[in-house]
Short mmCIF file of C-alpha atoms in Angstrom, two decimals:
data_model
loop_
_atom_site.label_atom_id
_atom_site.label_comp_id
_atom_site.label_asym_id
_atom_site.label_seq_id
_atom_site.Cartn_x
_atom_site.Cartn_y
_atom_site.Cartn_z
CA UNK A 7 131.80 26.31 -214.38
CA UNK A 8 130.04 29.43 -214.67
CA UNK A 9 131.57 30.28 -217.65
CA UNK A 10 130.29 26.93 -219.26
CA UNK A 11 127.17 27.45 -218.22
CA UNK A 12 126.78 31.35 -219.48
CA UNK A 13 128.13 30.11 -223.55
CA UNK A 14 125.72 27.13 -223.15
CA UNK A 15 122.82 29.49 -222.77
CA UNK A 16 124.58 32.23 -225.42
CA UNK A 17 124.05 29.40 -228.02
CA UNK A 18 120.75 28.03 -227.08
CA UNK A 19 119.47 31.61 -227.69
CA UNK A 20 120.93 31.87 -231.23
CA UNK A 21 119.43 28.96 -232.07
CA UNK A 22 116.02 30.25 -231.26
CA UNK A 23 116.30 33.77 -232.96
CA UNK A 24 117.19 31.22 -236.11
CA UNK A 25 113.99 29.29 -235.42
CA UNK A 26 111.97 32.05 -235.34
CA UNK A 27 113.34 33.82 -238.62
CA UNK A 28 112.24 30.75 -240.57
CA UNK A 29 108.69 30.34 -238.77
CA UNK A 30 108.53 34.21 -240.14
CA UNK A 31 109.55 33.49 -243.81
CA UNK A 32 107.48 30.67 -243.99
CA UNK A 33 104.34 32.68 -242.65
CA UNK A 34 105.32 35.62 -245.25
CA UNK A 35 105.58 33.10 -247.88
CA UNK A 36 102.06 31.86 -247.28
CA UNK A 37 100.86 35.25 -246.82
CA UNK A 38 102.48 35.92 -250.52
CA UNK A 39 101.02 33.07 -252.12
CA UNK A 40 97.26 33.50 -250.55
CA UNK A 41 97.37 37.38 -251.89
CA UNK A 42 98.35 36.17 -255.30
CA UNK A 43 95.82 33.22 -255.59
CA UNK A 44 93.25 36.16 -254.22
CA UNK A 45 94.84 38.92 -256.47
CA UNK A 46 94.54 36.02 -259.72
CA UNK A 47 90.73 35.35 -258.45
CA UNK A 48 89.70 38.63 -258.50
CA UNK A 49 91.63 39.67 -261.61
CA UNK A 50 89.00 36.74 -263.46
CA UNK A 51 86.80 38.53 -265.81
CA UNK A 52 83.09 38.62 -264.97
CA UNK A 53 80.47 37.93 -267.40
CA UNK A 54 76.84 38.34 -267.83
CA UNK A 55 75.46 35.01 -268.69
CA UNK A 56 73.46 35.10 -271.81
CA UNK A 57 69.67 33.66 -272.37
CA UNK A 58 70.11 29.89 -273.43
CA UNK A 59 66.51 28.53 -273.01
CA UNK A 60 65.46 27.24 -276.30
CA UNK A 61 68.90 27.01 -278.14
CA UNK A 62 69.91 24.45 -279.57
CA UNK A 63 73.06 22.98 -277.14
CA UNK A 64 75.20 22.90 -279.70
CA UNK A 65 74.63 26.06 -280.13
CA UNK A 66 74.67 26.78 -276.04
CA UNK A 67 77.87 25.25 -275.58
CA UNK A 68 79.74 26.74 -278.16
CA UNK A 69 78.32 30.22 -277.24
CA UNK A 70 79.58 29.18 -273.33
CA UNK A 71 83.02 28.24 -274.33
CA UNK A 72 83.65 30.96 -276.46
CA UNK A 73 83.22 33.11 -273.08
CA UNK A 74 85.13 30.94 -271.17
CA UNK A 75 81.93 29.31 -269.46
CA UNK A 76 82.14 25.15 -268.61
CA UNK A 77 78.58 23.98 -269.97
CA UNK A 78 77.27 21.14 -267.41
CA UNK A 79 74.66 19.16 -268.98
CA UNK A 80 71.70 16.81 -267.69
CA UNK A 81 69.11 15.05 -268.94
CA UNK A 82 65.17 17.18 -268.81
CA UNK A 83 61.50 15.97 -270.75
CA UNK A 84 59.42 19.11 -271.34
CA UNK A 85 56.67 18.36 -273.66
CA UNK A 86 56.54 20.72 -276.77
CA UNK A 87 60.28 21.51 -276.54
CA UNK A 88 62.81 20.19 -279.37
CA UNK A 89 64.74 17.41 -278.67
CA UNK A 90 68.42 18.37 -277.47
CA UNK A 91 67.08 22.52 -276.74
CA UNK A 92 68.07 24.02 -273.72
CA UNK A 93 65.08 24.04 -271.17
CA UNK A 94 66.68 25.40 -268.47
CA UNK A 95 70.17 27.45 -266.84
CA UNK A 96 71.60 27.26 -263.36
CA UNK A 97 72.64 30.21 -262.60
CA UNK A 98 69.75 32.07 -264.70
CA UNK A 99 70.20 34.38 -267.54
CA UNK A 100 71.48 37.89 -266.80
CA UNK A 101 73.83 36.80 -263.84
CA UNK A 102 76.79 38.32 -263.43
CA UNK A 103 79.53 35.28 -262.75
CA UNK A 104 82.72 34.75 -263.56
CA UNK A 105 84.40 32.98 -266.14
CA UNK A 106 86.10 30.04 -265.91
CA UNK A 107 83.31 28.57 -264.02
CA UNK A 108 80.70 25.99 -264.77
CA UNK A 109 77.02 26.54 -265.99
CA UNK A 110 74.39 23.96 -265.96
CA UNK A 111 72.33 23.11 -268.46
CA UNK A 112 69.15 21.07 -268.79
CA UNK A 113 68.55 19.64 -272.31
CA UNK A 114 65.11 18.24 -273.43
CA UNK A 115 65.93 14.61 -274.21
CA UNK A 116 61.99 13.24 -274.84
CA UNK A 117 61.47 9.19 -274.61
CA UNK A 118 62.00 8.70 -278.35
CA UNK A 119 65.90 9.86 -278.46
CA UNK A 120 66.41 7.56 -275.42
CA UNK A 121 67.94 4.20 -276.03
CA UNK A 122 65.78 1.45 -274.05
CA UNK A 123 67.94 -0.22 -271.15
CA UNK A 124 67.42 -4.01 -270.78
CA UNK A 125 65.60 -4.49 -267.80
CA UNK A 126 64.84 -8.54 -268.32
CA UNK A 127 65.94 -9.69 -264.89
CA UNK A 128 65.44 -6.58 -262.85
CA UNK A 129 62.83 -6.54 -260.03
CA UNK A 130 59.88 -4.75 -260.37
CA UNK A 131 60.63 -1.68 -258.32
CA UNK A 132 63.86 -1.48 -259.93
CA UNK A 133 62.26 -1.56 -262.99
CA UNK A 134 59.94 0.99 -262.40
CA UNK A 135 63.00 3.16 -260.62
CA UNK A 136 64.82 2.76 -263.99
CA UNK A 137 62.20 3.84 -266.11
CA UNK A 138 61.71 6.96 -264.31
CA UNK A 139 65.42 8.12 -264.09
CA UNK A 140 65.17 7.82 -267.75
CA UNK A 141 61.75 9.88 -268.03
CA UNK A 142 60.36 6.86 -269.96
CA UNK A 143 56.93 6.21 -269.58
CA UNK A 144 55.61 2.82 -268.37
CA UNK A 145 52.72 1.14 -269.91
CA UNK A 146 50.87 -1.99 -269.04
CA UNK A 147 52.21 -4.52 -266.39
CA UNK A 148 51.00 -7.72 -266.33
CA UNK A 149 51.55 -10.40 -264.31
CA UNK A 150 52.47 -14.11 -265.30
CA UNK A 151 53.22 -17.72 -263.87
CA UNK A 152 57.06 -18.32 -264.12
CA UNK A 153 59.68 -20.57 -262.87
CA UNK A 154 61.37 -17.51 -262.18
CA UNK A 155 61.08 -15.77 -258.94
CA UNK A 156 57.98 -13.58 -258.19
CA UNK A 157 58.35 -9.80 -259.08
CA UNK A 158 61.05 -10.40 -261.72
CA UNK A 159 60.42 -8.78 -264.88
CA UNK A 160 60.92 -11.64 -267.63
CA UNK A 161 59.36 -9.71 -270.64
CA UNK A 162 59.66 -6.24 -272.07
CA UNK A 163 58.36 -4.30 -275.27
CA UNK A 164 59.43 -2.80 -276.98
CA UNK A 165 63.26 -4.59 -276.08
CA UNK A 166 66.12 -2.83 -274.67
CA UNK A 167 68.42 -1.35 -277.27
CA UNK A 168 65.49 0.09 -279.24
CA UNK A 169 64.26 3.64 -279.38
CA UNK A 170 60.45 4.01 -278.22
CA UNK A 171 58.20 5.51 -280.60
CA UNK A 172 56.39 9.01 -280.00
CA UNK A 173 53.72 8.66 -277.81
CA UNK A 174 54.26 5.27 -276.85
CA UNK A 175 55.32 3.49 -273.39
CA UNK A 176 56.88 0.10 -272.25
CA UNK A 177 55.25 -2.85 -271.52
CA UNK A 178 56.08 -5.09 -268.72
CA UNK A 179 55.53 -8.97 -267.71
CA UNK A 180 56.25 -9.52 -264.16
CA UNK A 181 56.95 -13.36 -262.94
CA UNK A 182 54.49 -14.04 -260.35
CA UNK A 183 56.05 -17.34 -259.25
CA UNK A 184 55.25 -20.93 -260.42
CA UNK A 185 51.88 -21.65 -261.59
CA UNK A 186 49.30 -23.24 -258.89
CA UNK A 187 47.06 -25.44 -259.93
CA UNK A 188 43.58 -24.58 -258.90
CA UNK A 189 41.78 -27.19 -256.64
CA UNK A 190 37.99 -28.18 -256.10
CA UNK A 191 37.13 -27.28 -252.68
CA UNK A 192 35.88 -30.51 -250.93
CA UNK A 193 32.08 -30.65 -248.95
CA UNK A 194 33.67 -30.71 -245.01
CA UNK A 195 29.86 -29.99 -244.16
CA UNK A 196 29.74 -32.87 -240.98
CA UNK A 197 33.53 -33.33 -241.26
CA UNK A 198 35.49 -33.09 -237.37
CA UNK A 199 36.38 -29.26 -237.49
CA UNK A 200 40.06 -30.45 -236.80
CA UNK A 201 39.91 -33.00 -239.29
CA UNK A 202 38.77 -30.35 -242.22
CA UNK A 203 41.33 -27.93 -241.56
CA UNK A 204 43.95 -30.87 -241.69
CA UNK A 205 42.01 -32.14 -245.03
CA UNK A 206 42.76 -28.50 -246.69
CA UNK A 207 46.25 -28.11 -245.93
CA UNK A 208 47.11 -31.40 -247.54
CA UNK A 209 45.17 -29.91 -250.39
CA UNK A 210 47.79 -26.37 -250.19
CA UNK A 211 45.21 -23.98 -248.33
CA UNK A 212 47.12 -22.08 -245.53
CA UNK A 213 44.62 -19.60 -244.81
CA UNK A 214 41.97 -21.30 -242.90
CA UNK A 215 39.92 -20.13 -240.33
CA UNK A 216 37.25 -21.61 -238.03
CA UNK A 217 34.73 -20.17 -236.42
CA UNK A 218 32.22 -21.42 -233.79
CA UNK A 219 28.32 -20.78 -235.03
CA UNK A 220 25.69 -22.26 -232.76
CA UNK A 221 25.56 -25.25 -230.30
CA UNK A 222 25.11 -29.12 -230.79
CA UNK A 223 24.11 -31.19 -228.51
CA UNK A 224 24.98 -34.76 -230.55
CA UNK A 225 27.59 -33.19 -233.08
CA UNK A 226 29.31 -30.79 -231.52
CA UNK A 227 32.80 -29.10 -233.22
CA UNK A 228 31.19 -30.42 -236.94
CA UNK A 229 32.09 -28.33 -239.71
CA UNK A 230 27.88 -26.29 -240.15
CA UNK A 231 28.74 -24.03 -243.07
CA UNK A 232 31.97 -23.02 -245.43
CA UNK A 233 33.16 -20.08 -247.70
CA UNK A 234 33.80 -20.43 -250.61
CA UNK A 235 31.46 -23.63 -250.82
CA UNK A 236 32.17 -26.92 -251.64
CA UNK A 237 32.91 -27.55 -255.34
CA UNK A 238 33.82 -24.10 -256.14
CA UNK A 239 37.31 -24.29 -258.38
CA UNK A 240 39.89 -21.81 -256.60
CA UNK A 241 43.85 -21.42 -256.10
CA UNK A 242 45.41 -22.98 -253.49
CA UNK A 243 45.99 -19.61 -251.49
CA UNK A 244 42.31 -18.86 -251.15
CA UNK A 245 41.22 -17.96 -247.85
CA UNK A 246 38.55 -20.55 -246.62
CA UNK A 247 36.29 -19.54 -243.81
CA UNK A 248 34.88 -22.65 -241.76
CA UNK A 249 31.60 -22.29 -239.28
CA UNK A 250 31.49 -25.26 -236.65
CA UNK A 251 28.95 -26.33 -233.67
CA UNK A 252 30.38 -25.66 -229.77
CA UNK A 253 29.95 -28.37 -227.39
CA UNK A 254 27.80 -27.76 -224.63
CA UNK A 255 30.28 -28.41 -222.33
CA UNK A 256 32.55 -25.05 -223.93
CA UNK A 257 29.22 -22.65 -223.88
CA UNK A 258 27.43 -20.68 -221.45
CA UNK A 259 23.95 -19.55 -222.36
CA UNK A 260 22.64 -15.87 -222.46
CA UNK A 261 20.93 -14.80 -218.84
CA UNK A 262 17.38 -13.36 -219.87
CA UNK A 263 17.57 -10.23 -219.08
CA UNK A 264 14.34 -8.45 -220.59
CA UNK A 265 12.79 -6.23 -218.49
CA UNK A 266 15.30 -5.60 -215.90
CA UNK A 267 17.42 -2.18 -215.27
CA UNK A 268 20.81 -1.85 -216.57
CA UNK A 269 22.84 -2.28 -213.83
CA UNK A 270 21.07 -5.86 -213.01
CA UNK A 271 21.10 -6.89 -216.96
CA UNK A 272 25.01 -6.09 -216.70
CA UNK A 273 26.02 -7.68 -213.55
CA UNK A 274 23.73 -11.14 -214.35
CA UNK A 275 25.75 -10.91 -218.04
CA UNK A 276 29.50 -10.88 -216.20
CA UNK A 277 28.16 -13.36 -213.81
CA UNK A 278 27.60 -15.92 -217.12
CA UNK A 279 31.47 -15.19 -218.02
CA UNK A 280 30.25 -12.83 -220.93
CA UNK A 281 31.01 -9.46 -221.27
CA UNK A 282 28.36 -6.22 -221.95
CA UNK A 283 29.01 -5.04 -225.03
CA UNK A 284 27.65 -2.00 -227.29
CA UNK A 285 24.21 -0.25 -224.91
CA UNK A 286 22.07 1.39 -226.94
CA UNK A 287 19.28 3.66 -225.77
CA UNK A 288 15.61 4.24 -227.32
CA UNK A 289 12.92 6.26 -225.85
CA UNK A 290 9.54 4.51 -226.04
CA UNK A 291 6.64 6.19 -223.93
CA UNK A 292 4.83 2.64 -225.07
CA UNK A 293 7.10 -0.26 -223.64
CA UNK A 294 8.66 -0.38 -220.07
CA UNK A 295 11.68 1.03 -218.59
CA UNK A 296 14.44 -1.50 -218.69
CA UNK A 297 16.28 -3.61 -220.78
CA UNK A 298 14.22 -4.35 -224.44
CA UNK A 299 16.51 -6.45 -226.49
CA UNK A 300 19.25 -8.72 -225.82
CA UNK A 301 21.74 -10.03 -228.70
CA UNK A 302 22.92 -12.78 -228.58
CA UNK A 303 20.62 -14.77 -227.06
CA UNK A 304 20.93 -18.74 -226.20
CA UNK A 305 24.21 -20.41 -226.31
CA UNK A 306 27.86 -18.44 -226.78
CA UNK A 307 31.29 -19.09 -226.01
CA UNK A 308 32.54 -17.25 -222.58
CA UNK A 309 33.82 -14.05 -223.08
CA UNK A 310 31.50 -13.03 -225.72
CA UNK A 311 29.85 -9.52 -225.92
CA UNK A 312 26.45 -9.44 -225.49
CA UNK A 313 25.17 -6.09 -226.76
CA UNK A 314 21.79 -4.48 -225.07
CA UNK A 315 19.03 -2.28 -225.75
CA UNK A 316 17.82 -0.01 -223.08
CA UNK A 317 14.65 1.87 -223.18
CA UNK A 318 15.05 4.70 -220.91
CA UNK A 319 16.94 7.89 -220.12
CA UNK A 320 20.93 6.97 -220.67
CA UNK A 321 22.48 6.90 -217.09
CA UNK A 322 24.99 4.44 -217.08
CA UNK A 323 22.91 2.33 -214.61
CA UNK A 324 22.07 5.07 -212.46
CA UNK A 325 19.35 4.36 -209.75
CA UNK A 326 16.81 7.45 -209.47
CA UNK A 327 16.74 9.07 -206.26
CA UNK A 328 15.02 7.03 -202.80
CA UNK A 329 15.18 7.02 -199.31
CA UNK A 330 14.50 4.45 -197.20
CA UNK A 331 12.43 5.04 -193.88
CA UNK A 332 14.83 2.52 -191.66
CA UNK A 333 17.89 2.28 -192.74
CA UNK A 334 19.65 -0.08 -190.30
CA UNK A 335 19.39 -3.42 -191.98
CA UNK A 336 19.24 -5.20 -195.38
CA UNK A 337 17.03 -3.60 -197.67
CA UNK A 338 15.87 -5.31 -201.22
CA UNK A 339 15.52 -1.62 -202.58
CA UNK A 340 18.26 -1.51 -205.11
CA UNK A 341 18.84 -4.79 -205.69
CA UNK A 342 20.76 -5.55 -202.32
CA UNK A 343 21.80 -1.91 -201.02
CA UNK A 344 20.88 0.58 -198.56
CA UNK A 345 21.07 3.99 -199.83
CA UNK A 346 19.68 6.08 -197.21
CA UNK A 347 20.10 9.49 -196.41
CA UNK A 348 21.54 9.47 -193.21
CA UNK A 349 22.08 11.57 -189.80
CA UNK A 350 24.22 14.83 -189.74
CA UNK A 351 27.12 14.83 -187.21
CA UNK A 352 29.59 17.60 -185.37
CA UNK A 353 32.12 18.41 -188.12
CA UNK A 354 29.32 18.82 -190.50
CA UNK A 355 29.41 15.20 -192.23
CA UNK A 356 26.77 12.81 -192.69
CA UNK A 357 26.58 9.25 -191.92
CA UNK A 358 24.61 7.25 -194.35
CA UNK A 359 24.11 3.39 -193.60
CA UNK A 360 24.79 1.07 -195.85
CA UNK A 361 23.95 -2.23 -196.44
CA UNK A 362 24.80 -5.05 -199.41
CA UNK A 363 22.99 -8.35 -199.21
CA UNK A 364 23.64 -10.82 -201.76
CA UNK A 365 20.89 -12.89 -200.97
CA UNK A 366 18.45 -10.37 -202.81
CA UNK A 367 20.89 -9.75 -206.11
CA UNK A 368 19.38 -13.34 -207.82
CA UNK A 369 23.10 -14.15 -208.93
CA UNK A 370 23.75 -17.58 -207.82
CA UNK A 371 27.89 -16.81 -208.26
CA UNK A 372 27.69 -14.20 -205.39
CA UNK A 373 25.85 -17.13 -202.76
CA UNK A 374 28.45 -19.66 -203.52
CA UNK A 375 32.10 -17.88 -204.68
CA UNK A 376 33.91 -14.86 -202.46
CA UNK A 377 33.57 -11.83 -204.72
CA UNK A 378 34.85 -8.41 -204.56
CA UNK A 379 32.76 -4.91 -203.12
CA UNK A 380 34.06 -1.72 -203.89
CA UNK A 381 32.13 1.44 -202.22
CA UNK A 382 33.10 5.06 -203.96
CA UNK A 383 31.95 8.59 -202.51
CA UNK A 384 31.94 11.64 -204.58
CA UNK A 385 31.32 14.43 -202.21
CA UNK A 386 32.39 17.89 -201.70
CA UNK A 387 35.97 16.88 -200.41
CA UNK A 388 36.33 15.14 -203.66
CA UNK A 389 36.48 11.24 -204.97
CA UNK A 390 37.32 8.59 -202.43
CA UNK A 391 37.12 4.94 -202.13
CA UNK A 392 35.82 3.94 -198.79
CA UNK A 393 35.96 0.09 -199.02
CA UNK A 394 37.13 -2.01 -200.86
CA UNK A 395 37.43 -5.46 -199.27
CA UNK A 396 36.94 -9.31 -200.57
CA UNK A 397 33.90 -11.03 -199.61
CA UNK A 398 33.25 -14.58 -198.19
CA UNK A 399 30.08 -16.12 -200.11
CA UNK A 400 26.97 -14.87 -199.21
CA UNK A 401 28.27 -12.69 -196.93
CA UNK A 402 26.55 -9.48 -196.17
CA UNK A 403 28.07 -6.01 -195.90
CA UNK A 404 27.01 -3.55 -193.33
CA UNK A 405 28.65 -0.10 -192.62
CA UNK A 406 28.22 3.57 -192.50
CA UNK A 407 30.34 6.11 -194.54
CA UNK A 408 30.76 9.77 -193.73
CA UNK A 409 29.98 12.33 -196.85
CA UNK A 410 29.97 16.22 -197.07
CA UNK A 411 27.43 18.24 -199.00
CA UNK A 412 24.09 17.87 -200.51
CA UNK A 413 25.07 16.71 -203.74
CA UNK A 414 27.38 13.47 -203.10
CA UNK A 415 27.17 10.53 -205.31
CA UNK A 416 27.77 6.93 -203.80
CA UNK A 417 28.83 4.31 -206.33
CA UNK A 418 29.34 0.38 -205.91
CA UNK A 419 31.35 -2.06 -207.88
CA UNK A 420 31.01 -6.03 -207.64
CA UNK A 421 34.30 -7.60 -208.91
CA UNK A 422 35.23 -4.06 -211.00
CA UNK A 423 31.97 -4.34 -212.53
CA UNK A 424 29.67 -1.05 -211.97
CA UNK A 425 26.51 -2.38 -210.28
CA UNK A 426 24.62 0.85 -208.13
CA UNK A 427 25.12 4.15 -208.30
CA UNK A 428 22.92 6.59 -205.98
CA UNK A 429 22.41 10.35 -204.22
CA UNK A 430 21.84 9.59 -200.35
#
């Protein structure tokens, strides 16, 4: 058994040295051939390439091949050079390379040597693409009814097949769909808003718009005004711009705020359901402090800004400085707020009073819906909100906050909307 076992393994080894002899020949044989491909590479002459800019390529490519050069051509416009002349060499002249390799060659080929393509059917941008892989230069484009789809080209000139003349370009006519007739635009003056937009798109307009413009009491959501006017002759796609009346029961009218501060003027405007739009500030020694102009005024639909003059120092709605002798009940200083300055306690704080009383704002919303107070301290230890708590309506407010330093700034908010800001 041991004997059996011994020759097994004799042979097994045998037949690995005979493995590894052929791995070895193989490898050598590679080796061989890589050397001689290397040896045949580097035996290749090298060449300096000559100067072919301006040659004729005839001329080029016979001088390349008779060094054993590939000439690569493509197709170059260079205005002033010959037609078919070598305008420029990849790799430049004076290279050293070898032979046997190829050497690119740009030859002028101007717009009159090219052969038009057909481009009757193309699309526009493929057109255009067309034209400038060829270097031909594209004229006028006009544009046409068709039954053919818009942006197809459907004419060209000169036709494909032809040569174009020196100096001259192509021509295009693009399909731009199937003629419209153009309509008369109706008078909708007094029509039912509704009613005229339906009116036009029977007629083919699309783009219609309507716009409220003033209030009417007896004819309200009638067609006032309408652009382009009624008889004017225009394609069906033209944009038409109608102005109708708002009932009174879809407007709110314009608080009058003339003559009051900013922060009053803004927080009667979001009480209206408007919104405060652009503030801009004049300095006028000769009229009062305070609001001085109001736009618009009247009737508007909710929501709509209502931009402000203000003739005084820009502040945001800042109050000026006060204090108040008693501090320890409502106050109609500041339209509803206490701002006072306060005792000074242990830890160096001071506790201000303060004190917001609807009843003295003049905003009816405040007496009869809950609303929102929001009371902010910048102080010393930084920016804090110190209440912020939903109100029952007509409900006063009456607290005392703690600030640190000389300089703090109080700040209230009535449903997010800046209202009072003050230094107690």
């Amino acid at each position: 058994m041991s004997r059996a076992i011994v020759k097994g393994s004799s042979t097994g080894g045998r037949g690995s040295v005979v493995r590894l002899v052929l791995a070895a020949a193989v490898f050598l044989l590679v080796v061989v051939a890589v050397v001689l491909d290397a040896g045949r590479y580097f035996a290749v002459e090298e060449q300096v390439l000559p100067d072919l800019v301006g040659m004729p390529f005839d001329q080029a490519a016979r001088l390349l091949r008779s060094q054993g050069f590939d000439p690569v051509t493509f197709v170059e416009h260079v205005e002033g050079a010959p037609a078919d002349a070598v305008t420029s060499q990849s790799p430049e002249p004076g290279t050293v390379v070898k032979r046997l390799r190829s050497i690119h060659l740009g030859v002028n080929t101007p717009p009159a040597a090219a052969v038009l393509p057909d481009m009757l059917g193309m699309l526009e941008p493929a057109a255009k693409a067309r034209a400038a892989e060829l270097n031909l230069p594209l004229g006028l484009i006009q544009y046409q009814p068709s039954d053919r789809p818009a942006g197809t080209v459907i004419a060209q000139e000169p036709p494909g097949g032809l040569r174009l003349a020196e100096g001259a370009s192509i021509a295009l006519v693009v399909s731009s769909g199937p003629e419209r007739q153009s309509v008369t635009l109706p008078d909708l003056v007094g029509t039912d808003v509704d009613e005229a937009v339906q009116q036009l798109a029977r007629l083919g307009f699309g783009r219609v718009e309507a716009l409220p413009s003033g209030v009417s009491f007896s004819q309200p959501r009638v067609v006032v005004a309408m652009h382009p006017a009624a008889g004017e002759v225009v394609p069906p796609g033209t944009p038409v711009l109608l102005s109708y009346s708002l009932s009174t029961a879809n407007v709110v009218q314009v608080p009058d705020v003339i003559g009051q501060p900013q922060w009053q003027a803004q927080l009667a405007i979001g009480a209206a359901q408007l919104r405060v739009g652009q503030i801009t500030f004049v300095q006028d020694p000769e009229r009062p402090e305070g609001v001085v102009d109001v736009r618009p005024t009247g009737y508007t639909a909710p929501g709509t800004p209502v931009f402000l003059t203000v003739n005084g120092t820009p502040s945001g709605g800042l109050v000026p400085d006060f204090t108040l002798p008693d501090a320890t009940g409502p106050t109609d200083i500041g339209g509803g707020t206490d701002p006072s300055g306060g005792e000074t306690v242990g830890d160096g704080s001071r506790l201000v009073p303060f004190t917001f009383d609807p009843t003295n704002m003049g905003v009816k919303r405040l007496l009869e819906q809950p609303y929102s107070l929001k009371l902010i301290v910048n102080d010393d230890r930084g920016e804090r909100v110190v209440f912020d708590r939903r109100v029952g309506a007509g409900q006063s407010v009456v607290t005392s906050v703690a600030i640190y330093g000389q300089e703090a700034m109080l700040q209230t908010y009535v449903d997010d909307v800046f209202f009072q800001a003050w230094r107690p």
